[in-house]
Amino acid sequence: KQPVPSRDLDFNPVYIVAEYESLAGDGDDIVAGGRASIYTDDDNVEVGVTRIDDGTTGAEASLTGVDLRWQINSQTLLTAETASTDTTVGGTPTSGSAHSIELEHNGENVDVRAFMREVDDDFGLGYQSAADQGVRRLGIDARATIGEHWRVEGEAGWQQMLATEDIRNLARGRVRYERQTFSASAGLTHAEDAFDDGDTRTSDLLDLGLTKKLFDSRLTLRVNSSSALNDDAESLDYPTRLVFGADYRLNSDVD
């Protein structure tokens, strides 16, 4: 009903995914799939197998995957998955694989998530996001609540493009102070992009943010800035920026 921006208020990319089906020219094609799993009596461990066969004429494909879920305790969960696909597009056969493992801990005051993901360029049955294909990622992010009003957040990540071996290193940390009508944050960001031709682009940023609610929280004013600490911010995804925003709530249904 309205245009979709390419990025949100925090400059994160926004993607549109369109799904469609087309009628085959002749004959009947069968697409079938299923998943079977076994799990322990206490439901703490589950192992599953998935299989998909797509018999669409001219675009035959198959997928086989194995997944694991292990609820280590009430606060810690481990999930893992590996899959491979074989496809034929325009008479050309291709194959690829993908793997992921994630450990998540949600405590009373501390949340931690660590993950590894890798998706080949040729993996998938046509439904894979272009942002995930051909990428290997390692990362960890954590957040902790200190007292009633303070939060500490941090993340570190390593990303490699499988085709070009371009690498991105990222480290971010932030301290946030929150009250009912006011919040403030301060943090540091280091992003480094290393390309296979030897070029390196780095952004070292000081991140500051303020939010204030006025008039019984009907009006919200906010400002966020990212300033380069030394040289220019060279990473395309982590530029210097200054964002002002205002939200006004007319009634319970309209902002």
Coordinates of C-alpha atoms in Angstrom, one line a residue, residues 56-152:
T56 CA 9.3 -29.6 -12.6
T57 CA 10.2 -30.2 -16.2
G58 CA 13.4 -28.3 -17.1
A59 CA 14.0 -27.3 -13.5
E60 CA 14.4 -30.6 -11.7
A61 CA 15.8 -30.4 -8.2
S62 CA 16.2 -32.2 -4.9
L63 CA 17.2 -31.3 -1.3
T64 CA 18.4 -33.5 1.6
G65 CA 18.9 -32.1 5.1
V66 CA 19.6 -33.2 8.6
D67 CA 18.9 -31.0 11.7
L68 CA 19.5 -31.2 15.4
R69 CA 17.9 -29.4 18.4
W70 CA 19.4 -29.8 21.9
Q71 CA 17.8 -28.0 24.8
I72 CA 20.9 -28.2 27.1
N73 CA 19.1 -26.6 30.0
S74 CA 16.2 -24.3 30.5
Q75 CA 18.2 -21.3 29.4
T76 CA 20.6 -22.7 26.7
L77 CA 19.7 -24.1 23.3
L78 CA 21.9 -25.6 20.6
T79 CA 20.6 -26.0 17.0
A80 CA 22.5 -27.3 14.0
E81 CA 21.6 -28.1 10.4
T82 CA 23.3 -29.3 7.2
A83 CA 21.7 -29.7 3.8
S84 CA 22.6 -30.2 0.2
T85 CA 20.8 -29.6 -3.1
D86 CA 21.1 -30.9 -6.7
T87 CA 19.4 -28.8 -9.4
T88 CA 19.1 -28.7 -13.2
V89 CA 18.4 -25.4 -14.8
G90 CA 18.4 -25.1 -18.6
G91 CA 20.0 -28.5 -18.8
T92 CA 22.9 -27.5 -16.6
P93 CA 23.3 -29.5 -13.4
T94 CA 24.5 -27.7 -10.2
S95 CA 24.9 -28.8 -6.6
G96 CA 25.6 -26.9 -3.4
S97 CA 25.5 -27.3 0.4
A98 CA 24.7 -25.2 3.4
H99 CA 25.6 -25.5 7.1
S100 CA 24.6 -23.7 10.3
I101 CA 25.1 -24.1 14.0
E102 CA 23.8 -21.7 16.7
L103 CA 24.2 -21.7 20.5
E104 CA 21.8 -19.4 22.4
H105 CA 21.7 -18.6 26.1
N106 CA 18.9 -16.5 27.6
G107 CA 19.5 -15.8 31.2
E108 CA 17.8 -13.6 33.7
N109 CA 20.2 -10.7 33.1
V110 CA 22.5 -11.9 30.2
D111 CA 21.6 -13.1 26.7
V112 CA 24.4 -14.5 24.5
R113 CA 24.2 -16.0 20.9
A114 CA 27.0 -17.5 18.9
F115 CA 26.6 -18.8 15.4
M116 CA 28.3 -20.1 12.3
R117 CA 26.6 -20.2 8.8
E118 CA 27.8 -21.1 5.4
V119 CA 25.8 -21.2 2.2
D120 CA 27.3 -22.1 -1.2
D121 CA 26.4 -20.0 -4.3
D122 CA 24.7 -22.9 -5.9
F123 CA 22.7 -24.1 -2.9
G124 CA 19.0 -23.9 -2.8
L125 CA 15.8 -24.5 -4.8
G126 CA 15.4 -20.9 -5.9
Y127 CA 14.1 -19.6 -2.5
Q128 CA 17.4 -18.6 -0.9
S129 CA 17.9 -14.9 -0.1
A130 CA 20.6 -13.4 -2.3
A131 CA 22.1 -11.8 0.8
D132 CA 22.9 -15.2 2.3
Q133 CA 24.2 -17.0 -0.8
G134 CA 27.9 -17.5 -1.2
V135 CA 28.7 -16.2 2.3
R136 CA 30.4 -17.8 5.3
R137 CA 29.7 -16.1 8.7
L138 CA 30.9 -16.4 12.2
G139 CA 29.6 -14.2 15.0
I140 CA 28.7 -13.6 18.6
D141 CA 26.4 -11.0 20.2
A142 CA 25.6 -10.5 23.8
R143 CA 23.6 -8.1 26.0
A144 CA 23.4 -7.7 29.7
T145 CA 21.1 -5.8 32.0
I146 CA 22.8 -3.9 34.9
G147 CA 20.4 -2.7 37.5
E148 CA 17.1 -1.1 36.5
H149 CA 18.1 1.3 33.8
W150 CA 21.5 0.2 32.3
R151 CA 22.1 -2.2 29.4
V152 CA 25.4 -3.2 27.8

